Amino acid sequence: MFMQHALTLATKGWGRTGINPFVGAVVVKNGRIIGQGYHRKIGEAHAEVIALAEAGIRARNSDLYVNLEPCCVHGYTPPCVNALIASKIKRVVVAAKDPNPAVNGKGIMALRQHGIEVVEDVLVTQACELNRWYGKYIVTKMPYVILKIAVTENMKISGFSTKYITSEDSLRYVHALRSQVGAVLIGINTLLTDNPLLTDRLVRRHNPARIVIDPHLEIPLDANFLLPTARRIIITKPDNTPTKMDALRELGVELVCLDADHYPTRELLVNIGLLKIGSLLVEGGGETFTCFLKEKNYDELYLFVAPTSAPKGIEINLDQAIFTGKAPEKIGEDSLYHVYRNN
């Protein structure tokens, strides 16, 4: 019960913790919650420290439930194990070890060395699922990649009369996904065709960073992409027109210069990881999707299938084996297939 509450608290940090994990903590004494907290934003206090502060002196001889092992290294904030030891807490119940190589069991060891009982692996599956993106990023320094593809019944992503293929319900679902990731990525053709905002305006939780692959710097200076509602990043070549590059920098845009017309997806992910982006939603278009699919550089795939057909347009070729045994979920009028590549 208490660990489930900690996990629920942790989800409140979706989209706001940067490369830090989602963490919730609950202080319990005599069967009652006396303090609770979650990691709200990168650079701010961790969940355990917030929960202990709320409990105050009552934390002595109490139990603390936390979905991720307390940290033992100094990052943006001091180590949480120090606060736990100082609080004279009696027992710490941990759902999952921190996969960060700098921690990974060392926090638990430090607590035990100071006489604090530690119980491990309580709701560990749920805890690892919640921070699956963090588990990849903290070890590989590459973002966790989610592909979102919307198609017609005949697998076309273009060639229809309306701007959106899918229903309002599916759009709201996608905006909720955006609010949970560090960045959204598109190709320049999608930007020029759709001029998307790439915000979470239908749920209004958190606007992710926006990234466009634009080797020849074709982006118009009045594109919606450039609106200062979030971090904006353009992956381009270093030899583009200096005046346009300067104009974009003056708008606060970050330019990542890679000397090629086409970038292998692994190279893209390495460079995006260097920007401290831990999770990435790839939203289009056809060439971009094809590269990630072909090179198998994705972790999850959301395929929205609308109940309509397009007589012409770009077709996405998906390995149907990906969906073997996967029943679709109904989202409004659409069918949603959600698969994990490594499952």
XYZ file of N, CA, C and O in Angstrom, residues 111-277:
668
model
N 23.334 2.751 3.983
C 22.283 2.744 5.007
C 22.487 1.594 5.987
O 22.389 1.771 7.213
N 22.769 0.423 5.471
C 22.982 -0.739 6.342
C 24.204 -0.566 7.233
O 24.196 -0.993 8.393
N 25.238 0.059 6.704
C 26.446 0.283 7.497
C 26.190 1.217 8.673
O 26.942 1.203 9.656
N 25.124 1.993 8.576
C 24.756 2.891 9.678
C 23.588 2.339 10.501
O 22.903 3.085 11.211
N 23.362 1.047 10.403
C 22.381 0.388 11.257
C 20.938 0.535 10.829
O 20.027 0.210 11.598
N 20.692 1.003 9.605
C 19.321 1.150 9.117
C 18.924 -0.117 8.367
O 19.632 -0.570 7.465
N 17.825 -0.695 8.734
C 17.321 -1.890 8.036
C 16.845 -1.498 6.645
O 16.173 -0.475 6.475
N 17.178 -2.299 5.636
C 16.740 -2.033 4.265
C 16.027 -3.264 3.721
O 16.561 -4.375 3.772
N 14.828 -3.055 3.224
C 14.057 -4.109 2.557
C 14.041 -3.779 1.070
O 13.707 -2.647 0.687
N 14.404 -4.735 0.229
C 14.516 -4.490 -1.209
C 13.427 -5.189 -2.013
O 12.745 -6.084 -1.523
N 13.286 -4.763 -3.262
C 12.480 -5.427 -4.291
C 10.993 -5.491 -3.970
O 10.318 -6.479 -4.262
N 10.458 -4.437 -3.399
C 9.015 -4.351 -3.149
C 8.385 -3.603 -4.326
O 8.708 -2.440 -4.565
N 7.531 -4.267 -5.094
C 6.945 -3.729 -6.331
C 8.044 -3.323 -7.321
O 7.952 -2.296 -8.002
N 9.063 -4.174 -7.410
C 10.226 -3.844 -8.245
C 9.860 -3.762 -9.726
O 10.392 -2.916 -10.457
N 8.961 -4.624 -10.198
C 8.590 -4.595 -11.618
C 7.952 -3.269 -11.998
O 8.307 -2.650 -13.018
N 7.025 -2.806 -11.161
C 6.363 -1.526 -11.428
C 7.358 -0.363 -11.364
O 7.293 0.576 -12.154
N 8.292 -0.453 -10.415
C 9.273 0.614 -10.257
C 10.219 0.696 -11.460
O 10.529 1.791 -11.943
N 10.659 -0.447 -11.956
C 11.546 -0.460 -13.125
C 10.817 0.010 -14.381
O 11.397 0.693 -15.227
N 9.548 -0.327 -14.510
C 8.748 0.113 -15.648
C 8.607 1.635 -15.644
O 8.741 2.287 -16.684
N 8.360 2.209 -14.483
C 8.193 3.655 -14.383
C 9.445 4.396 -14.852
O 9.363 5.412 -15.549
N 10.618 3.886 -14.483
C 11.878 4.565 -14.810
C 12.679 3.837 -15.884
O 13.908 3.908 -15.906
N 11.961 3.155 -16.804
C 12.657 2.392 -17.840
C 13.533 3.287 -18.709
O 14.619 2.901 -19.139
N 13.067 4.503 -18.986
C 13.843 5.444 -19.791
C 15.131 5.828 -19.066
O 16.207 5.928 -19.672
N 15.032 6.060 -17.759
C 16.193 6.444 -16.957
C 17.207 5.309 -16.926
O 18.419 5.552 -17.014
N 16.716 4.058 -16.841
C 17.610 2.910 -16.818
C 18.481 2.835 -18.058
O 19.651 2.446 -17.988
N 17.919 3.219 -19.205
C 18.712 3.224 -20.436
C 19.669 4.410 -20.469
O 20.866 4.249 -20.737
N 19.153 5.588 -20.193
C 19.977 6.792 -20.341
C 21.162 6.804 -19.383
O 22.291 7.141 -19.783
N 20.944 6.435 -18.132
C 22.003 6.571 -17.137
C 23.148 5.600 -17.393
O 24.270 5.825 -16.962
N 22.874 4.525 -18.151
C 23.914 3.539 -18.454
C 24.565 3.824 -19.806
O 25.783 3.771 -19.956
N 23.758 4.164 -20.824
C 24.282 4.329 -22.188
C 24.543 5.772 -22.574
O 25.234 6.035 -23.570
N 23.962 6.725 -21.830
C 24.006 8.160 -22.154
C 23.289 8.471 -23.468
O 23.508 9.510 -24.076
N 22.413 7.569 -23.892
C 21.564 7.823 -25.052
C 20.109 7.825 -24.600
O 19.729 7.063 -23.703
N 19.274 8.672 -25.202
C 17.879 8.744 -24.765
C 17.082 7.489 -25.089
O 17.378 6.775 -26.052
N 16.083 7.249 -24.279
C 15.084 6.211 -24.516
C 14.186 6.701 -25.644
O 13.686 7.826 -25.596
N 13.976 5.875 -26.668
C 13.305 6.329 -27.886
C 11.926 5.696 -28.040
O 11.785 4.473 -28.023
N 10.935 6.555 -28.200
C 9.561 6.135 -28.461
C 9.176 6.616 -29.857
O 9.268 7.815 -30.145
N 8.769 5.696 -30.725
C 8.265 6.071 -32.043
C 6.746 6.187 -31.978
O 6.076 5.283 -31.469
N 6.218 7.279 -32.511
C 4.770 7.452 -32.622
C 4.432 7.593 -34.092
O 4.874 8.528 -34.753
N 3.651 6.656 -34.610
C 3.284 6.677 -36.017
C 1.765 6.613 -36.141
O 1.130 5.743 -35.532
N 1.194 7.513 -36.916
C -0.237 7.495 -37.202
C -0.423 7.169 -38.677
O 0.158 7.834 -39.542
N -1.208 6.133 -38.972
C -1.391 5.683 -40.350
C -2.860 5.419 -40.643
O -3.681 5.286 -39.740
N -3.159 5.340 -41.935
C -4.473 4.882 -42.375
C -4.487 3.358 -42.362
O -3.470 2.718 -42.117
N -5.638 2.780 -42.653
C -5.740 1.319 -42.683
C -4.809 0.696 -43.713
O -4.371 -0.439 -43.548
N -4.512 1.413 -44.784
C -3.586 0.888 -45.795
C -2.160 1.402 -45.578
O -1.370 1.513 -46.508
N -1.837 1.760 -44.303
C -0.482 2.077 -43.849
C 0.118 3.312 -44.511
O 1.316 3.410 -44.699
N -0.715 4.296 -44.844
C -0.226 5.545 -45.414
C -0.143 6.612 -44.315
O -1.024 6.682 -43.446
N 0.920 7.436 -44.381
C 1.016 8.547 -43.437
C 0.763 9.887 -44.122
O 0.888 10.937 -43.514
N 0.416 9.832 -45.405
C 0.045 11.051 -46.131
C -0.904 10.668 -47.255
O -1.204 9.495 -47.465
N -1.427 11.687 -47.946
C -2.324 11.429 -49.062
C -3.782 11.512 -48.688
O -4.640 10.938 -49.352
N -4.103 12.252 -47.609
C -5.491 12.403 -47.163
C -5.807 13.890 -47.091
O -4.921 14.740 -47.097
N -7.079 14.213 -46.998
C -7.508 15.607 -47.158
C -7.379 16.444 -45.894
O -7.292 17.668 -45.964
N -7.365 15.850 -44.712
C -7.310 16.611 -43.473
C -5.895 16.618 -42.900
O -5.058 15.780 -43.245
N -5.611 17.576 -41.995
C -4.273 17.691 -41.407
C -3.956 16.491 -40.525
O -2.823 16.010 -40.495
N -4.951 16.013 -39.770
C -4.723 14.914 -38.840
C -5.380 13.638 -39.351
O -6.533 13.654 -39.791
N -4.665 12.534 -39.253
C -5.217 11.239 -39.650
C -6.167 10.720 -38.579
O -7.241 10.201 -38.876
N -5.754 10.861 -37.326
C -6.460 10.203 -36.219
C -7.448 11.144 -35.534
O -7.521 12.341 -35.822
N -8.177 10.598 -34.583
C -9.247 11.311 -33.883
C -8.703 12.248 -32.810
O -7.524 12.208 -32.451
N -9.587 13.071 -32.266
C -9.236 13.981 -31.177
C -8.738 13.201 -29.959
O -7.808 13.633 -29.268
N -9.331 12.041 -29.692
C -8.899 11.215 -28.554
C -7.450 10.770 -28.725
O -6.669 10.776 -27.771
N -7.088 10.386 -29.944
C -5.712 9.970 -30.202
C -4.753 11.146 -30.094
O -3.634 11.007 -29.577
N -5.183 12.312 -30.559
C -4.346 13.500 -30.437
C -4.085 13.837 -28.979
O -2.963 14.184 -28.590
N -5.109 13.724 -28.162
C -4.949 13.984 -26.728
C -3.981 12.974 -26.104
O -3.150 13.324 -25.258
N -4.064 11.728 -26.542
C -3.168 10.676 -26.061
C -1.721 11.043 -26.409
O -0.808 10.916 -25.574
N -1.509 11.499 -27.639
C -0.159 11.865 -28.082
C 0.362 13.062 -27.299
O 1.533 13.104 -26.909
N -0.498 14.022 -27.030
C -0.069 15.186 -26.262
C 0.321 14.784 -24.843
O 1.243 15.358 -24.257
N -0.380 13.790 -24.294
C 0.001 13.269 -22.975
C 1.373 12.598 -23.039
O 2.187 12.743 -22.126
N 1.646 11.878 -24.120
C 2.976 11.289 -24.311
C 4.036 12.383 -24.371
O 5.106 12.274 -23.756
N 3.758 13.442 -25.130
C 4.717 14.540 -25.232
C 5.041 15.115 -23.860
O 6.190 15.473 -23.579
N 4.036 15.215 -23.017
C 4.239 15.841 -21.713
C 5.115 15.005 -20.790
O 5.557 15.485 -19.745
N 5.390 13.748 -21.178
C 6.165 12.850 -20.328
C 7.604 12.666 -20.798
O 8.393 12.013 -20.114
N 7.972 13.220 -21.938
C 9.308 12.980 -22.486
C 10.160 14.249 -22.437
O 9.658 15.350 -22.257
N 11.475 14.034 -22.635
C 12.382 15.166 -22.618
C 12.366 15.970 -23.898
O 12.602 17.182 -23.880
N 12.105 15.297 -25.041
C 12.128 16.007 -26.318
C 11.297 15.278 -27.356
O 11.067 14.068 -27.259
N 10.845 16.035 -28.354
C 10.133 15.510 -29.519
C 10.995 15.774 -30.741
O 11.553 16.871 -30.893
N 11.114 14.778 -31.626
C 11.959 14.915 -32.815
C 11.149 14.718 -34.086
O 10.318 13.803 -34.174
N 11.403 15.580 -35.082
C 10.814 15.432 -36.407
C 11.888 15.695 -37.463
O 12.976 16.194 -37.147
N 11.573 15.373 -38.717
C 12.432 15.711 -39.832
C 11.988 17.017 -40.461
O 10.859 17.481 -40.249
N 12.853 17.612 -41.259
C 12.539 18.902 -41.860
C 11.353 18.825 -42.806
O 10.576 19.784 -42.920
N 11.140 17.701 -43.481
C 9.992 17.604 -44.396
C 8.676 17.717 -43.639
O 7.727 18.354 -44.118
N 8.608 17.121 -42.468
C 7.402 17.237 -41.637
C 7.202 18.681 -41.202
O 6.082 19.200 -41.202
N 8.283 19.343 -40.837
C 8.167 20.741 -40.412
C 7.664 21.616 -41.559
O 6.762 22.442 -41.375
N 8.207 21.427 -42.753
C 7.810 22.258 -43.892
C 6.384 21.970 -44.350
O 5.675 22.868 -44.809
N 5.958 20.721 -44.208
C 4.615 20.337 -44.655
C 3.542 20.737 -43.650
O 2.489 21.277 -44.021
N 3.790 20.470 -42.358
C 2.749 20.633 -41.339
C 2.908 21.869 -40.462
O 1.953 22.268 -39.782
N 4.109 22.443 -40.400
C 4.392 23.562 -39.499
C 3.844 23.291 -38.090
O 3.083 24.090 -37.541
N 4.240 22.169 -37.473
C 3.644 21.771 -36.200
C 4.131 22.609 -35.025
O 5.235 23.159 -35.036
N 3.295 22.668 -33.984
C 3.655 23.345 -32.741
C 4.474 22.424 -31.827
O 5.339 22.873 -31.084
N 4.132 21.122 -31.847
C 4.815 20.110 -31.025
C 4.726 20.408 -29.532
O 5.658 20.169 -28.775
N 3.583 20.946 -29.103
C 3.347 21.232 -27.685
C 2.411 20.176 -27.091
O 1.893 19.311 -27.797
N 2.174 20.294 -25.796
C 1.227 19.382 -25.133
C -0.086 20.121 -24.843
O -0.724 19.904 -23.821
N -0.494 21.000 -25.764
C -1.576 21.952 -25.502
C -2.909 21.309 -25.131
O -3.774 21.974 -24.554
N -3.125 20.036 -25.443
C -4.398 19.399 -25.077
C -4.392 18.848 -23.655
O -5.444 18.467 -23.142
N -3.228 18.803 -23.016
C -3.172 18.336 -21.612
C -2.510 19.358 -20.701
O -2.757 19.387 -19.502
N -1.627 20.181 -21.261
C -0.993 21.298 -20.547
C -0.289 20.863 -19.262
O -0.572 21.348 -18.165
N 0.657 19.940 -19.400
C 1.489 19.540 -18.266
C 2.918 20.051 -18.425
O 3.492 20.646 -17.521
N 3.496 19.766 -19.595
C 4.914 20.097 -19.810
C 5.211 20.067 -21.298
O 4.975 19.064 -21.971
N 5.728 21.155 -21.831
C 6.146 21.179 -23.228
C 7.581 20.661 -23.333
O 8.491 21.253 -22.754
N 7.793 19.574 -24.078
C 9.151 19.035 -24.205
C 10.008 19.895 -25.124
O 9.495 20.749 -25.857
N 11.315 19.654 -25.081
C 12.207 20.281 -26.060
C 11.804 19.830 -27.455
O 11.237 18.747 -27.631
N 12.079 20.671 -28.469
C 11.757 20.336 -29.848
C 13.048 20.195 -30.651
O 13.926 21.067 -30.576
N 13.141 19.125 -31.420
C 14.334 18.870 -32.227
C 13.905 18.625 -33.667
O 12.960 17.879 -33.917
N 14.604 19.235 -34.609
C 14.356 18.963 -36.025
C 15.678 18.604 -36.695
O 16.714 19.216 -36.434
N 15.625 17.570 -37.537
C 16.777 17.200 -38.362
C 16.680 18.019 -39.649
O 15.781 17.822 -40.461
N 17.608 18.945 -39.826
C 17.534 19.908 -40.931
C 18.935 20.173 -41.488
O 19.525 21.236 -41.249
N 19.496 19.219 -42.233
C 20.895 19.347 -42.689
C 21.192 20.636 -43.445
O 22.270 21.220 -43.285
N 20.261 21.085 -44.276
C 20.524 22.249 -45.133
C 19.887 23.535 -44.600
O 19.820 24.539 -45.320
N 19.437 23.493 -43.369
C 18.871 24.653 -42.674
C 17.766 25.323 -43.491
O 17.798 26.515 -43.783
N 16.774 24.517 -43.827
C 15.646 25.004 -44.622
C 14.541 25.609 -43.766
O 13.564 26.147 -44.293
N 14.635 25.527 -42.478
C 13.568 25.989 -41.591
C 13.271 27.473 -41.805
O 14.178 28.305 -41.819
N 11.991 27.833 -41.998
C 11.642 29.260 -42.107
C 11.782 29.939 -40.743
O 11.528 29.322 -39.696
N 12.157 31.181 -40.751
C 12.355 31.894 -39.487
C 11.039 32.224 -38.789
O 11.052 32.692 -37.643
N 9.908 31.993 -39.460
C 8.602 32.205 -38.821
C 7.902 30.879 -38.506
O 6.699 30.852 -38.233
N 8.643 29.769 -38.500
C 8.046 28.454 -38.218
C 7.558 28.374 -36.776
O 8.170 28.938 -35.859
N 6.445 27.668 -36.580
C 5.925 27.460 -35.222
C 6.952 26.781 -34.328
O 6.965 26.993 -33.114
N 7.791 25.959 -34.914
C 8.844 25.257 -34.180
C 9.690 26.224 -33.361
O 10.180 25.878 -32.276
N 9.866 27.451 -33.860
C 10.770 28.415 -33.243
C 10.122 29.230 -32.126
O 10.801 30.021 -31.465
N 8.830 29.048 -31.888
C 8.171 29.778 -30.802
C 8.840 29.419 -29.477
O 9.100 28.249 -29.191
N 9.123 30.406 -28.622
C 9.901 30.160 -27.407
C 9.098 29.552 -26.260
O 9.164 30.019 -25.116
N 8.354 28.495 -26.549
C 7.577 27.812 -25.509
C 8.320 26.630 -24.919
O 7.838 25.995 -23.985
N 9.497 26.327 -25.476
C 10.304 25.213 -24.994
C 11.697 25.336 -25.607
O 11.945 26.181 -26.480
N 12.578 24.493 -25.165
C 13.931 24.422 -25.730
C 13.824 24.009 -27.202
O 13.074 23.093 -27.547
N 14.594 24.656 -28.095
C 14.541 24.356 -29.522
C 15.935 23.987 -30.017
O 16.891 24.723 -29.778
N 16.029 22.867 -30.724
C 17.315 22.321 -31.153
C 17.225 21.949 -32.627
O 16.274 21.278 -33.048
N 18.191 22.384 -33.418
C 18.256 22.032 -34.831
C 19.544 21.253 -35.084
O 20.636 21.722 -34.746
N 19.405 20.067 -35.667
C 20.564 19.269 -36.063
C 20.832 19.566 -37.532
O 19.981 19.306 -38.395
N 21.990 20.116 -37.820
C 22.268 20.629 -39.156
C 23.739 20.466 -39.507
O 24.530 19.938 -38.724
N 24.122 20.945 -40.691
C 25.512 20.907 -41.132
C 26.231 22.197 -40.711
O 25.591 23.244 -40.556
N 27.545 22.116 -40.542
C 28.275 23.298 -40.071
C 28.517 24.362 -41.137
O 28.891 25.490 -40.809
N 28.290 24.018 -42.410
C 28.637 24.956 -43.480
C 27.428 25.669 -44.067
O 27.452 26.114 -45.223
N 26.368 25.809 -43.297
C 25.195 26.544 -43.779
C 25.442 28.056 -43.698
O 26.430 28.512 -43.121
N 24.496 28.816 -44.255
C 24.645 30.277 -44.311
C 24.865 30.860 -42.910
O 23.995 30.731 -42.038
N 26.001 31.504 -42.681
C 26.301 32.033 -41.342
C 25.254 33.004 -40.818
O 24.944 33.006 -39.626
N 24.701 33.843 -41.704
C 23.714 34.828 -41.239
C 22.458 34.155 -40.707
O 21.875 34.603 -39.713
N 22.029 33.059 -41.355
C 20.839 32.363 -40.868
C 21.146 31.626 -39.571
O 20.321 31.601 -38.657
N 22.332 31.051 -39.493
C 22.721 30.379 -38.257
C 22.761 31.379 -37.103
O 22.279 31.087 -35.997
N 23.293 32.564 -37.357
C 23.343 33.604 -36.324
C 21.939 34.056 -35.935
O 21.651 34.290 -34.751
N 21.054 34.189 -36.926
C 19.673 34.611 -36.648
C 18.966 33.601 -35.754
O 18.228 33.979 -34.832
N 19.202 32.332 -36.008
C 18.580 31.296 -35.193
C 19.140 31.298 -33.777
O 18.392 31.154 -32.795
N 20.435 31.480 -33.660
C 21.038 31.543 -32.326
C 20.497 32.736 -31.536
O 20.289 32.650 -30.322
N 20.259 33.849 -32.224
C 19.695 35.030 -31.561
C 18.289 34.757 -31.031
O 17.846 35.387 -30.065
N 17.601 33.810 -31.658
C 16.268 33.417 -31.191
C 16.343 32.420 -30.037
O 15.321 31.997 -29.502
N 17.569 32.053 -29.652
C 17.736 31.106 -28.549
C 17.775 29.661 -28.978
O 17.685 28.755 -28.140
N 17.913 29.414 -30.284
C 17.940 28.046 -30.810
C 19.339 27.460 -30.638
O 20.348 28.132 -30.841
N 19.383 26.190 -30.243
C 20.656 25.472 -30.149
C 20.912 24.750 -31.467
O 20.043 24.028 -31.963
N 22.093 24.934 -32.038
C 22.460 24.275 -33.276
C 23.473 23.171 -32.974
O 24.522 23.430 -32.373
N 23.144 21.959 -33.389
C 24.062 20.834 -33.270
C 24.570 20.540 -34.678
O 23.805 20.129 -35.548
N 25.845 20.771 -34.922
C 26.391 20.669 -36.274
C 27.075 19.318 -36.494
O 28.063 18.996 -35.836
N 26.527 18.562 -37.445
C 27.089 17.273 -37.843
C 27.330 17.323 -39.350
O 26.438 17.682 -40.109
N 28.513 16.935 -39.765
C 28.900 17.127 -41.162
C 28.473 15.957 -42.045
O 29.286 15.107 -42.426
N 27.182 15.908 -42.365
C 26.640 14.877 -43.254
C 25.253 15.299 -43.699
O 24.594 16.125 -43.057
N 24.795 14.744 -44.822
C 23.431 15.008 -45.291
C 22.421 14.088 -44.621
O 21.254 14.434 -44.450
N 22.872 12.889 -44.256
C 22.018 11.912 -43.578
C 22.772 11.378 -42.371
O 23.956 11.045 -42.470
N 22.077 11.313 -41.235
C 22.729 10.928 -39.993
C 22.248 9.554 -39.536
O 21.039 9.341 -39.402
N 23.153 8.619 -39.255
C 22.739 7.356 -38.649
C 22.028 7.642 -37.323
O 22.416 8.565 -36.589
N 20.995 6.871 -37.024
C 20.208 7.162 -35.828
C 21.039 7.049 -34.554
O 20.808 7.784 -33.596
N 22.006 6.144 -34.534
C 22.857 6.035 -33.334
C 23.639 7.333 -33.119
O 23.767 7.812 -31.987
N 24.154 7.912 -34.196
C 24.884 9.176 -34.073
C 23.964 10.280 -33.565
O 24.363 11.103 -32.723
N 22.733 10.289 -34.065
C 21.761 11.267 -33.573
C 21.532 11.109 -32.081
O 21.539 12.085 -31.321
N 21.352 9.862 -31.641
C 21.035 9.612 -30.235
C 22.207 9.946 -29.322
O 22.009 10.463 -28.216
N 23.410 9.664 -29.773
C 24.590 10.017 -28.974
C 24.650 11.530 -28.773
O 24.875 12.026 -27.656
N 24.429 12.291 -29.838
C 24.494 13.745 -29.743
C 23.333 14.336 -28.955
O 23.507 15.321 -28.234
N 22.162 13.733 -29.063
C 21.019 14.200 -28.271
C 21.256 13.890 -26.799
O 20.925 14.685 -25.917
N 21.858 12.742 -26.513
C 22.195 12.407 -25.138
C 23.162 13.402 -24.523
O 23.060 13.726 -23.329
N 24.100 13.915 -25.317
C 25.050 14.915 -24.824
C 24.354 16.208 -24.409
O 24.893 17.000 -23.636
N 23.138 16.420 -24.906
C 22.346 17.599 -24.546
C 21.555 17.384 -23.258
O 20.728 18.209 -22.883
N 21.817 16.238 -22.582
C 21.125 15.871 -21.339
C 19.619 15.731 -21.560
O 18.790 16.246 -20.799
N 19.289 15.010 -22.618
C 17.903 14.643 -22.907
C 17.808 13.132 -22.742
O 18.485 12.377 -23.437
